[in-house]
Short mmCIF file of C-alpha atoms and ligand atoms in Angstrom, two decimals:
data_model
loop_
_atom_site.label_atom_id
_atom_site.label_comp_id
_atom_site.label_asym_id
_atom_site.label_seq_id
_atom_site.Cartn_x
_atom_site.Cartn_y
_atom_site.Cartn_z
CA MET A 1 26.20 -3.09 8.72
CA HIS A 2 26.18 -5.99 10.55
CA LEU A 3 22.67 -8.45 11.77
CA PRO A 4 22.72 -8.99 15.70
CA ASN A 5 21.70 -12.00 17.19
CA VAL A 6 18.05 -12.74 16.80
CA GLN A 7 16.25 -15.87 17.42
CA LEU A 8 14.26 -17.03 14.15
CA HIS A 9 10.90 -19.20 14.93
CA GLU A 10 8.73 -20.34 12.43
CA ALA A 11 5.52 -20.20 12.77
CA ASN A 12 2.82 -23.00 10.31
CA THR A 13 -0.65 -21.86 11.24
CA LEU A 14 -2.32 -18.57 12.83
CA GLU A 15 -2.05 -20.18 16.03
CA ASP A 16 0.90 -21.45 16.68
CA ALA A 17 2.46 -17.47 15.67
CA ALA A 18 -0.16 -16.17 18.28
CA ASP A 19 1.47 -18.43 20.62
CA LEU A 20 4.78 -17.54 19.68
CA MET A 21 4.27 -13.66 20.06
CA ASP A 22 2.65 -14.28 23.24
CA ARG A 23 6.03 -15.78 24.48
CA PHE A 24 7.96 -13.35 23.54
CA GLY A 25 5.99 -10.05 23.58
CA PRO A 26 7.16 -7.67 23.50
CA HIS A 27 11.09 -8.81 21.93
CA ALA A 28 9.65 -10.62 18.59
CA GLU A 29 8.24 -9.77 15.34
CA PHE A 30 6.45 -11.44 12.90
CA LEU A 31 8.58 -11.59 9.61
CA ALA A 32 7.20 -12.43 5.81
CA GLY A 33 9.83 -11.50 3.23
CA GLY A 34 12.58 -9.47 5.64
CA THR A 35 12.79 -6.94 2.33
CA ASP A 36 12.33 -3.63 5.50
CA LEU A 37 12.78 -5.98 9.01
CA LEU A 38 16.19 -7.41 7.98
CA VAL A 39 17.74 -3.53 6.70
CA ASP A 40 15.74 -2.00 10.14
CA LEU A 41 17.51 -5.01 12.06
CA LYS A 42 21.03 -4.20 10.74
CA THR A 43 20.52 -0.02 11.04
CA SER A 44 19.11 -1.27 14.46
CA ARG A 45 15.74 0.64 13.79
CA SER A 46 13.92 -2.75 14.70
CA ALA A 47 15.67 -4.42 18.70
CA ALA A 48 13.44 -6.89 17.87
CA ASP A 49 15.79 -10.29 19.51
CA HIS A 50 12.92 -13.04 18.41
CA LEU A 51 11.46 -12.95 14.42
CA ILE A 52 8.64 -15.51 14.06
CA SER A 53 8.45 -16.40 10.35
CA ILE A 54 4.96 -16.68 8.62
CA ALA A 55 5.99 -17.71 5.66
CA GLY A 56 4.44 -21.18 6.29
CA ILE A 57 0.98 -19.94 7.18
CA ASP A 58 -1.26 -21.42 4.10
CA GLN A 59 -3.71 -19.21 4.65
CA ALA A 60 -2.36 -15.70 4.13
CA ARG A 61 -1.26 -17.02 0.24
CA GLY A 62 -3.00 -16.79 -3.13
CA ILE A 63 -4.93 -14.43 -5.16
CA SER A 64 -8.79 -14.50 -5.92
CA GLN A 65 -10.53 -12.55 -7.82
CA GLY A 66 -14.41 -13.32 -7.82
CA ALA A 67 -18.58 -11.09 -7.46
CA SER A 68 -17.05 -10.20 -3.36
CA GLY A 69 -14.04 -8.52 -4.93
CA LEU A 70 -10.28 -8.69 -4.72
CA THR A 71 -8.86 -11.16 -1.71
CA ILE A 72 -4.89 -10.42 -1.23
CA GLY A 73 -2.63 -12.84 0.64
CA SER A 74 -0.83 -10.41 3.11
CA LEU A 75 2.11 -13.27 1.94
CA VAL A 76 1.61 -12.94 -1.75
CA THR A 77 4.58 -11.87 -3.29
CA ILE A 78 5.16 -8.15 -5.43
CA ALA A 79 6.06 -10.59 -8.11
CA GLU A 80 3.51 -12.16 -7.87
CA LEU A 81 0.77 -9.31 -7.79
CA ASN A 82 2.52 -7.65 -10.39
CA GLU A 83 2.48 -10.97 -13.04
CA ALA A 84 -1.76 -11.98 -11.64
CA ASP A 85 -4.65 -11.26 -14.41
CA LEU A 86 -6.14 -8.96 -12.43
CA HIS A 87 -9.54 -7.40 -14.03
CA GLY A 88 -10.31 -3.54 -14.14
CA PRO A 89 -9.53 -1.31 -11.84
CA TRP A 90 -8.00 -3.85 -9.44
CA ALA A 91 -5.14 -3.42 -12.34
CA ALA A 92 -3.94 -0.26 -10.98
CA ILE A 93 -2.83 -2.17 -8.25
CA GLN A 94 0.14 -3.62 -11.41
CA ASP A 95 1.06 0.16 -11.93
CA ALA A 96 2.40 0.31 -8.61
CA THR A 97 3.59 -3.32 -8.63
CA CYS A 98 5.82 -2.69 -11.44
CA VAL A 99 7.52 -0.32 -10.06
CA MET A 100 8.48 -1.30 -7.13
CA ALA A 101 12.73 -1.95 -5.95
CA ALA A 102 13.68 -4.39 -8.56
CA PRO A 103 13.15 -7.70 -9.21
CA ALA A 104 15.18 -9.44 -6.93
CA ILE A 105 13.72 -7.40 -3.92
CA ARG A 106 9.38 -7.86 -5.54
CA ASN A 107 10.30 -11.77 -4.75
CA MET A 108 11.24 -11.92 -1.84
CA ALA A 109 8.68 -8.74 -0.48
CA THR A 110 4.75 -9.60 0.39
CA ALA A 111 1.67 -7.05 0.27
CA GLY A 112 1.64 -7.33 3.78
CA GLY A 113 4.41 -6.02 4.54
CA ASN A 114 4.55 -3.50 2.28
CA LEU A 115 1.70 -1.64 4.92
CA ALA A 116 2.28 -3.53 7.51
CA SER A 117 5.63 -2.03 7.79
CA ALA A 118 3.35 1.83 7.61
CA VAL A 119 6.38 3.88 5.52
CA PRO A 120 5.45 7.51 3.96
CA CYS A 121 6.91 6.54 0.64
CA ALA A 122 5.25 2.17 0.04
CA ASP A 123 3.42 1.58 -3.01
CA LEU A 124 1.08 0.37 -2.45
CA PRO A 125 -1.18 1.54 0.61
CA PRO A 126 -2.14 4.85 -1.93
CA ILE A 127 -4.15 2.45 -4.55
CA LEU A 128 -5.30 0.44 -2.01
CA MET A 129 -6.61 3.78 -0.81
CA ALA A 130 -8.16 4.74 -3.63
CA LEU A 131 -9.73 1.29 -4.16
CA GLY A 132 -11.79 1.33 -1.17
CA ALA A 133 -9.72 -2.15 -0.30
CA SER A 134 -9.97 -2.98 3.73
CA VAL A 135 -7.43 -5.59 5.56
CA ASP A 136 -8.12 -8.56 7.69
CA LEU A 137 -6.28 -8.50 10.80
CA TRP A 138 -6.43 -11.71 13.05
CA SER A 139 -6.13 -12.60 16.77
CA PRO A 140 -6.91 -15.48 18.95
CA SER A 141 -9.79 -13.51 19.93
CA GLY A 142 -11.13 -12.87 16.20
CA VAL A 143 -10.65 -10.73 13.09
CA ARG A 144 -10.48 -6.81 12.35
CA THR A 145 -11.65 -5.67 9.12
CA ILE A 146 -10.35 -2.16 8.93
CA PRO A 147 -10.44 0.44 5.78
CA VAL A 148 -6.48 0.81 4.49
CA ALA A 149 -7.41 4.23 4.68
CA ASP A 150 -7.41 4.28 8.59
CA PHE A 151 -4.78 1.24 8.99
CA PHE A 152 -2.10 4.00 9.71
CA THR A 153 -1.09 6.52 12.12
CA GLY A 154 2.04 7.92 11.98
CA PRO A 155 5.29 6.85 9.78
CA ARG A 156 5.95 3.36 10.99
CA SER A 157 2.84 2.81 12.88
CA THR A 158 -0.47 1.59 12.26
CA VAL A 159 -4.18 0.42 14.49
CA ARG A 160 -2.38 -3.43 13.87
CA GLU A 161 -1.83 -4.85 17.77
CA HIS A 162 1.43 -6.52 18.22
CA ASN A 163 -0.22 -10.21 18.43
CA GLU A 164 -2.49 -9.06 15.36
CA VAL A 165 -1.64 -11.01 12.07
CA LEU A 166 -2.08 -8.67 8.78
CA LEU A 167 -3.82 -12.00 6.93
CA SER A 168 -5.19 -10.49 3.82
CA ILE A 169 -6.67 -7.33 1.78
CA ASN A 170 -9.62 -7.64 0.28
CA VAL A 171 -10.05 -5.00 -2.38
CA PRO A 172 -13.73 -4.69 -3.07
CA LYS A 173 -15.78 -4.75 -6.64
CA SER A 174 -16.43 -1.20 -8.72
CA GLY A 175 -19.35 -0.86 -10.76
CA PRO A 176 -18.93 -0.72 -14.23
CA ARG A 177 -17.92 2.43 -16.18
CA SER A 178 -14.80 2.78 -13.49
CA GLY A 179 -11.15 3.11 -14.16
CA ALA A 180 -7.73 3.72 -11.62
CA ALA A 181 -4.26 4.46 -11.78
CA TYR A 182 -0.66 4.76 -9.26
CA VAL A 183 1.99 6.70 -10.73
CA ARG A 184 4.81 8.15 -8.80
CA PHE A 185 8.17 10.17 -8.38
CA ALA A 186 11.09 8.26 -8.12
CA LEU A 187 14.99 9.94 -9.08
CA ARG A 188 15.68 7.06 -10.92
CA GLU A 189 13.73 3.51 -12.31
CA GLY A 190 15.18 1.41 -10.59
CA ASN A 191 15.69 0.66 -7.18
CA ALA A 192 14.09 4.04 -5.93
CA ILE A 193 11.50 4.88 -3.78
CA ALA A 194 8.72 7.03 -4.56
CA VAL A 195 9.74 11.46 -3.92
CA ALA A 196 5.72 11.44 -4.48
CA ALA A 197 2.98 9.68 -5.28
CA ALA A 198 -0.54 10.10 -6.28
CA ALA A 199 -3.65 7.57 -7.34
CA ALA A 200 -7.05 7.71 -8.10
CA PHE A 201 -10.63 5.95 -9.30
CA VAL A 202 -13.40 7.00 -11.01
CA GLN A 203 -16.70 5.88 -11.24
CA LEU A 204 -18.57 7.43 -14.57
CA ASN A 205 -22.19 6.97 -15.17
CA ASP A 206 -24.14 7.15 -18.46
CA SER A 207 -23.94 11.22 -19.27
CA GLY A 208 -20.14 11.08 -18.91
CA GLN A 209 -20.21 12.83 -15.59
CA ILE A 210 -18.57 11.04 -12.12
CA ASP A 211 -20.15 9.49 -9.43
CA ASN A 212 -17.84 8.65 -7.48
CA ALA A 213 -14.12 8.96 -7.35
CA ALA A 214 -10.81 8.82 -4.90
CA VAL A 215 -7.47 9.49 -4.56
CA ALA A 216 -5.18 9.11 -2.54
CA ILE A 217 -1.21 10.21 -2.34
CA GLY A 218 2.31 9.47 -1.10
CA ALA A 219 5.36 10.21 -0.06
CA VAL A 220 4.83 13.51 1.18
CA ALA A 221 2.35 13.26 4.70
CA PRO A 222 3.61 11.39 7.68
CA THR A 223 0.75 8.63 6.50
CA PRO A 224 -0.14 7.40 3.39
CA LEU A 225 -3.34 9.72 2.50
CA LEU A 226 -7.09 9.52 1.11
CA VAL A 227 -7.27 13.15 0.27
CA ARG A 228 -11.84 12.80 1.28
CA ASP A 229 -11.32 16.90 0.02
CA ALA A 230 -10.64 15.58 -3.59
CA ALA A 231 -13.45 13.53 -3.81
CA LYS A 232 -16.16 15.18 -2.58
CA LEU A 233 -15.34 18.64 -4.97
CA LEU A 234 -14.86 15.51 -8.14
CA ALA A 235 -18.31 13.75 -6.99
CA GLY A 236 -20.91 15.38 -9.79
CA GLU A 237 -18.48 16.70 -12.21
CA SER A 238 -17.88 16.00 -16.22
CA PRO A 239 -13.83 15.69 -16.40
CA SER A 240 -11.43 17.94 -17.62
CA GLU A 241 -8.07 19.44 -17.05
CA ASP A 242 -9.93 22.19 -14.51
CA LEU A 243 -11.49 19.70 -12.73
CA TRP A 244 -8.03 17.99 -12.50
CA ALA A 245 -6.44 20.90 -11.49
CA GLU A 246 -8.64 21.81 -8.58
CA ALA A 247 -8.18 17.94 -7.36
CA ALA A 248 -4.71 18.76 -7.57
CA GLU A 249 -4.98 21.39 -5.25
CA ALA A 250 -7.23 19.80 -3.00
CA THR A 251 -4.66 17.27 -2.36
CA MET A 252 -2.01 19.55 -2.93
CA LYS A 253 -3.54 21.64 0.40
CA ALA A 254 -3.94 17.98 1.89
CA ALA A 255 -0.33 17.04 1.81
CA GLU A 256 2.19 18.19 4.33
CA PRO A 257 5.67 16.57 2.55
CA ILE A 258 8.99 17.11 4.11
CA SER A 259 12.86 18.23 2.98
CA ASP A 260 14.97 15.40 2.36
CA ILE A 261 18.35 14.08 0.57
CA ARG A 262 15.63 13.31 -3.49
CA ALA A 263 13.55 16.68 -2.87
CA SER A 264 12.59 19.67 -0.98
CA ALA A 265 9.14 19.56 0.61
CA GLU A 266 8.33 22.58 -1.51
CA PHE A 267 9.08 20.73 -5.11
CA ARG A 268 6.80 17.19 -3.01
CA ARG A 269 4.42 19.61 -2.41
CA GLU A 270 4.58 20.57 -6.61
CA LEU A 271 4.33 16.89 -7.60
CA THR A 272 1.40 15.88 -5.59
CA GLY A 273 -0.16 18.61 -7.92
CA VAL A 274 1.23 16.90 -11.36
CA LEU A 275 0.60 13.57 -10.38
CA THR A 276 -2.93 13.93 -9.20
CA ALA A 277 -3.66 15.41 -12.26
CA ARG A 278 -1.99 12.76 -13.83
CA ALA A 279 -3.78 10.07 -11.42
CA LEU A 280 -7.08 10.95 -12.53
CA ARG A 281 -6.64 11.98 -16.07
CA LEU A 282 -4.92 8.04 -16.57
CA ALA A 283 -7.69 6.59 -15.13
CA THR A 284 -10.36 8.10 -16.67
CA GLU A 285 -8.71 7.33 -19.95
CA ARG A 286 -8.92 3.68 -18.60
CA VAL A 287 -12.90 3.74 -18.38
CA GLU A 288 -13.10 5.53 -21.92
CA ASP A 289 -10.98 2.76 -23.29
CA ALA A 290 -12.51 0.18 -21.29
CA THR A 291 -16.30 1.10 -22.93
CA SER A 292 -14.69 1.55 -26.05
C1 FAD B 1 16.69 -1.91 -2.75
C2 FAD B 1 14.81 -2.17 -1.61
C3 FAD B 1 14.65 -1.31 -2.16
C4 FAD B 1 12.53 -1.12 -2.22
N1 FAD B 1 12.04 -0.49 -2.50
C5 FAD B 1 10.60 -0.33 -2.88
C6 FAD B 1 9.61 0.78 -3.30
O1 FAD B 1 10.32 0.81 -4.25
N2 FAD B 1 8.02 0.68 -3.34
C7 FAD B 1 7.91 0.36 -2.21
O2 FAD B 1 7.21 0.84 -2.22
N3 FAD B 1 8.84 -0.50 -1.22
C8 FAD B 1 9.99 -0.48 -1.58
N4 FAD B 1 11.33 -1.32 -0.44
C9 FAD B 1 10.31 -2.11 0.70
C10 FAD B 1 10.19 -3.66 1.01
O3 FAD B 1 10.47 -4.53 -0.10
C11 FAD B 1 9.00 -3.26 0.54
O4 FAD B 1 7.85 -2.56 1.86
C12 FAD B 1 7.97 -4.81 1.39
O5 FAD B 1 6.65 -4.95 0.72
C13 FAD B 1 8.21 -5.47 2.99
O6 FAD B 1 7.28 -6.43 2.76
P1 FAD B 1 8.19 -7.99 3.18
O7 FAD B 1 7.95 -9.08 3.17
O8 FAD B 1 9.70 -7.48 3.27
O9 FAD B 1 7.90 -7.23 5.10
P2 FAD B 1 9.38 -7.49 6.45
O10 FAD B 1 10.00 -7.08 6.04
O11 FAD B 1 8.54 -9.35 6.45
O12 FAD B 1 7.95 -7.28 7.50
C14 FAD B 1 8.06 -5.21 7.63
C15 FAD B 1 7.01 -5.63 8.29
O13 FAD B 1 6.46 -5.95 8.08
C16 FAD B 1 5.56 -7.06 10.15
N5 FAD B 1 4.77 -7.51 8.37
C17 FAD B 1 5.21 -8.22 7.80
N6 FAD B 1 3.94 -8.74 7.64
C18 FAD B 1 3.08 -8.52 8.42
C19 FAD B 1 2.41 -10.15 8.68
N7 FAD B 1 1.27 -10.16 7.36
N8 FAD B 1 1.00 -9.60 9.19
C20 FAD B 1 1.43 -8.38 10.49
N9 FAD B 1 3.03 -7.49 10.11
C21 FAD B 1 3.98 -8.25 8.82
C22 FAD B 1 6.97 -7.14 10.42
O14 FAD B 1 6.48 -7.26 11.29
C23 FAD B 1 8.18 -6.10 10.18
O15 FAD B 1 7.48 -4.93 10.89
C24 FAD B 1 12.34 -1.82 -0.91
C25 FAD B 1 13.52 -2.53 -0.43
C26 FAD B 1 14.42 -2.55 -0.60
C27 FAD B 1 15.71 -3.34 0.54
#
């Protein structure tokens, strides 16, 4: 596998990136860490002949946590995110970053690239969906904010316009007594992509009932998926194994898994249920841990 001839351009500002994209149009792609794009070029999945490196855009760097929420610059690497001191339910993002790829890839791969490449088995989207995150998309005409749950339109396809830079990922602050978790199944521990994955968020009220919940699944449908039916049946109920089983039924119903070299569609659907229950159980234990 050889890298085809490509011209590399470096953008140090968002405006530079937009100008270069204007100039090279449909033949150009933004380049962040390159861990997806360079593989796509080598395998002819991408036909780009101009790469616009956005690695020098400082506005897309850094992690900040405050009263308004958590902001993750799109160029934050998976390794940086994994090492950040994330508070409360946000720490569940590290359930995903600690299992992704291997350290060498995590040092290059970016959070923005993990969303923008829109691979159905990507690890960040399900937990970001469960946490109610959105992305800011920058273009010369302004910034659009899109919930991560509405970002994906199909395998390797999103609502992002070709000239829009994914600038940041914004995760809202959750109320007290909340917990979150992401769990996945892969064929081995290191350098393996998810066969199926589930993420859960729960917020309990003072009586221990679920005020608010969200469940998202990955690797079992054409896009990562927020399962709204599961959230509906959890709201107002008390946590129990029976309730997790009902939510698991809802995610198994929503899943549209495929069979491939890693697993059959039947096995993936079964895993979806098991992982949903596991994520909900862990998210709820984390609420209890945080309040005990
Ligand atoms: C060996 C290996 C193992 C892997 N394992 C995993 C795994 O376990 N889990 C997982 O989720 N992923 C895995 N990946 C995939 C990959 O590492 C991640 O998806 C990574 O986060 C992509 O980020 P990047 O910065 O490298 O993106 P790039 O390759 O630079 O870009 C990917 C795509 O997104 C676009 N893009 C990137 N950033 C932006 C932006 N800010 N604005 C607009 N468009 C943008 C690019 O134009 C390109 O189309 C693996 C990859 C490899 C090679």
